Amino acid sequence: MSLHDIQTRIAAAARKAGRDPSDITLVAVSKVQPDDRVQAVLDAGQRVFGENRVQEAATRWEARRDSVPGLELHLVGPLQTNKLARALELFDVIQTLDRPRLAAKLAEAREAGARIPKLFVQVNTGGESQKAGVAPDALDAFLDACRGPMGLEIEGLMCIPPVDDDPAPHFAMLAEMAARNGLRGLSMGMSADFETAIDMGATHVRVGSALFGARAYD
Ligand SMILES: *Cc1c(COP(=O)(O)O)cnc(C)c1O
């Protein structure tokens, strides 16, 4: 589906929900995609991209950083603390702050004068043991620690619902948790369900395969 088609669907979903389409950011998730597909989406005007691996993102985007004005890179995959320095150089937004140790390292970097990307806290709304994210019942305390003693600004929350679940209850839960913590950002919704997510308040939708085509592997 073309970038224009996705933008049209986003705008339609926003209007249907009584929202302003410009309040929704499309994050084009380019992980694993061949470079020609990514270049085509860049050429069509897209500037916000998501990657799930630091090294892959560096390979694809480092050289383009200076030649693509307005480029905004989001990390949407897990961040190992040993890759943090690299991630701080590369990403404008980290959507996957998911544990106290990573928050502590970010706070340390901030103290040392590093530029800290915008941060979203990933919530494991499905309570899946293999999935990253803060447990829902630990979220409020985690946010308080980040924003209080650690001095980190948090933009919003992010979730990846379990593949076999109806995503709507997960989106509703994330929206409720954001509201009660005074957070505006809501990164939720992927290729199969971004319209549902927009209906439930998403400010960022992360669309990969619907935009670029199927991934060869994950
Ligand atoms: C891969 C990925 C996406 C995009 O998934 P699609 O179903 O291809 O749109 C979105 N968010 C995260 C965190 C991902 O890893």
PDB file of C-alpha atoms in Angstrom, residues 41-130:
ATOM      1  CA  VAL A  41       8.894   5.779   1.047  1.00  0.00           C
ATOM      2  CA  LEU A  42      11.498   8.449   1.782  1.00  0.00           C
ATOM      3  CA  ASP A  43      11.066   9.779  -1.742  1.00  0.00           C
ATOM      4  CA  ALA A  44       7.309   9.928  -1.175  1.00  0.00           C
ATOM      5  CA  GLY A  45       8.003  12.300   1.720  1.00  0.00           C
ATOM      6  CA  GLN A  46       7.893  10.158   4.858  1.00  0.00           C
ATOM      7  CA  ARG A  47      10.370  11.336   7.500  1.00  0.00           C
ATOM      8  CA  VAL A  48       9.525   9.365  10.652  1.00  0.00           C
ATOM      9  CA  PHE A  49      10.894   5.823  10.712  1.00  0.00           C
ATOM     10  CA  GLY A  50      11.046   3.040  13.271  1.00  0.00           C
ATOM     11  CA  GLU A  51      13.692   0.347  13.666  1.00  0.00           C
ATOM     12  CA  ASN A  52      13.883  -2.466  16.187  1.00  0.00           C
ATOM     13  CA  ARG A  53      17.636  -3.086  16.218  1.00  0.00           C
ATOM     14  CA  VAL A  54      20.318  -0.537  16.983  1.00  0.00           C
ATOM     15  CA  GLN A  55      22.929  -2.017  14.642  1.00  0.00           C
ATOM     16  CA  GLU A  56      20.538  -2.382  11.721  1.00  0.00           C
ATOM     17  CA  ALA A  57      19.337   1.160  12.233  1.00  0.00           C
ATOM     18  CA  ALA A  58      22.907   2.464  12.266  1.00  0.00           C
ATOM     19  CA  THR A  59      23.724   0.665   9.029  1.00  0.00           C
ATOM     20  CA  ARG A  60      20.653   1.994   7.280  1.00  0.00           C
ATOM     21  CA  TRP A  61      20.356   5.489   8.663  1.00  0.00           C
ATOM     22  CA  GLU A  62      23.697   6.807   9.862  1.00  0.00           C
ATOM     23  CA  ALA A  63      24.814   7.862   6.399  1.00  0.00           C
ATOM     24  CA  ARG A  64      21.414   9.402   5.646  1.00  0.00           C
ATOM     25  CA  ARG A  65      21.250  11.457   8.813  1.00  0.00           C
ATOM     26  CA  ASP A  66      22.767  14.533   7.222  1.00  0.00           C
ATOM     27  CA  SER A  67      21.267  14.200   3.759  1.00  0.00           C
ATOM     28  CA  VAL A  68      17.637  13.782   4.828  1.00  0.00           C
ATOM     29  CA  PRO A  69      16.410  16.944   6.560  1.00  0.00           C
ATOM     30  CA  GLY A  70      13.756  16.340   9.172  1.00  0.00           C
ATOM     31  CA  LEU A  71      14.518  12.650   9.571  1.00  0.00           C
ATOM     32  CA  GLU A  72      13.160  11.319  12.889  1.00  0.00           C
ATOM     33  CA  LEU A  73      14.181   7.864  14.061  1.00  0.00           C
ATOM     34  CA  HIS A  74      12.286   5.834  16.640  1.00  0.00           C
ATOM     35  CA  LEU A  75      13.650   2.755  18.374  1.00  0.00           C
ATOM     36  CA  VAL A  76      10.748   0.310  18.696  1.00  0.00           C
ATOM     37  CA  GLY A  77      12.711  -2.794  19.756  1.00  0.00           C
ATOM     38  CA  PRO A  78      14.395  -3.749  23.045  1.00  0.00           C
ATOM     39  CA  LEU A  79      17.463  -1.756  24.065  1.00  0.00           C
ATOM     40  CA  GLN A  80      20.430  -3.501  25.668  1.00  0.00           C
ATOM     41  CA  THR A  81      22.301  -1.194  28.023  1.00  0.00           C
ATOM     42  CA  ASN A  82      25.596  -1.939  26.242  1.00  0.00           C
ATOM     43  CA  LYS A  83      24.090  -0.364  23.100  1.00  0.00           C
ATOM     44  CA  LEU A  84      22.760   2.685  24.899  1.00  0.00           C
ATOM     45  CA  ALA A  85      25.498   5.118  23.864  1.00  0.00           C
ATOM     46  CA  ARG A  86      25.001   4.192  20.217  1.00  0.00           C
ATOM     47  CA  ALA A  87      21.238   4.479  20.559  1.00  0.00           C
ATOM     48  CA  LEU A  88      21.532   7.939  22.097  1.00  0.00           C
ATOM     49  CA  GLU A  89      23.497   9.106  19.063  1.00  0.00           C
ATOM     50  CA  LEU A  90      21.114   7.620  16.564  1.00  0.00           C
ATOM     51  CA  PHE A  91      17.537   7.874  17.820  1.00  0.00           C
ATOM     52  CA  ASP A  92      15.245  10.832  18.346  1.00  0.00           C
ATOM     53  CA  VAL A  93      12.742   8.729  20.233  1.00  0.00           C
ATOM     54  CA  ILE A  94      13.153   5.559  22.300  1.00  0.00           C
ATOM     55  CA  GLN A  95       9.772   3.858  22.579  1.00  0.00           C
ATOM     56  CA  THR A  96      10.984   0.911  24.613  1.00  0.00           C
ATOM     57  CA  LEU A  97      12.025   2.110  28.039  1.00  0.00           C
ATOM     58  CA  ASP A  98      11.023  -1.034  29.898  1.00  0.00           C
ATOM     59  CA  ARG A  99      13.038  -1.521  33.093  1.00  0.00           C
ATOM     60  CA  PRO A 100      14.631   0.293  36.019  1.00  0.00           C
ATOM     61  CA  ARG A 101      18.188  -0.573  34.986  1.00  0.00           C
ATOM     62  CA  LEU A 102      17.733   1.079  31.589  1.00  0.00           C
ATOM     63  CA  ALA A 103      16.100   4.101  33.219  1.00  0.00           C
ATOM     64  CA  ALA A 104      19.057   4.373  35.613  1.00  0.00           C
ATOM     65  CA  LYS A 105      21.513   4.267  32.710  1.00  0.00           C
ATOM     66  CA  LEU A 106      19.541   6.963  30.896  1.00  0.00           C
ATOM     67  CA  ALA A 107      19.553   9.108  34.026  1.00  0.00           C
ATOM     68  CA  GLU A 108      23.308   8.596  34.306  1.00  0.00           C
ATOM     69  CA  ALA A 109      23.810   9.660  30.687  1.00  0.00           C
ATOM     70  CA  ARG A 110      21.645  12.707  31.265  1.00  0.00           C
ATOM     71  CA  GLU A 111      23.726  13.654  34.316  1.00  0.00           C
ATOM     72  CA  ALA A 112      26.832  13.323  32.161  1.00  0.00           C
ATOM     73  CA  GLY A 113      25.365  15.807  29.702  1.00  0.00           C
ATOM     74  CA  ALA A 114      24.107  13.479  26.976  1.00  0.00           C
ATOM     75  CA  ARG A 115      21.159  14.477  24.826  1.00  0.00           C
ATOM     76  CA  ILE A 116      18.306  12.198  25.855  1.00  0.00           C
ATOM     77  CA  PRO A 117      15.811  11.181  23.151  1.00  0.00           C
ATOM     78  CA  LYS A 118      12.105  11.467  23.790  1.00  0.00           C
ATOM     79  CA  LEU A 119      11.046   8.474  25.858  1.00  0.00           C
ATOM     80  CA  PHE A 120       8.024   6.189  25.798  1.00  0.00           C
ATOM     81  CA  VAL A 121       7.603   3.492  28.405  1.00  0.00           C
ATOM     82  CA  GLN A 122       6.686   0.108  26.959  1.00  0.00           C
ATOM     83  CA  VAL A 123       3.939  -1.661  28.875  1.00  0.00           C
ATOM     84  CA  ASN A 124       3.464  -5.430  28.704  1.00  0.00           C
ATOM     85  CA  THR A 125      -0.318  -5.150  28.613  1.00  0.00           C
ATOM     86  CA  GLY A 126      -0.755  -8.864  27.918  1.00  0.00           C
ATOM     87  CA  GLY A 127       1.545  -9.940  30.751  1.00  0.00           C
ATOM     88  CA  GLU A 128       3.469 -12.155  28.309  1.00  0.00           C
ATOM     89  CA  SER A 129       6.601 -13.640  29.859  1.00  0.00           C
ATOM     90  CA  GLN A 130       8.577 -13.523  26.609  1.00  0.00           C
TER      91      GLN A 130
END
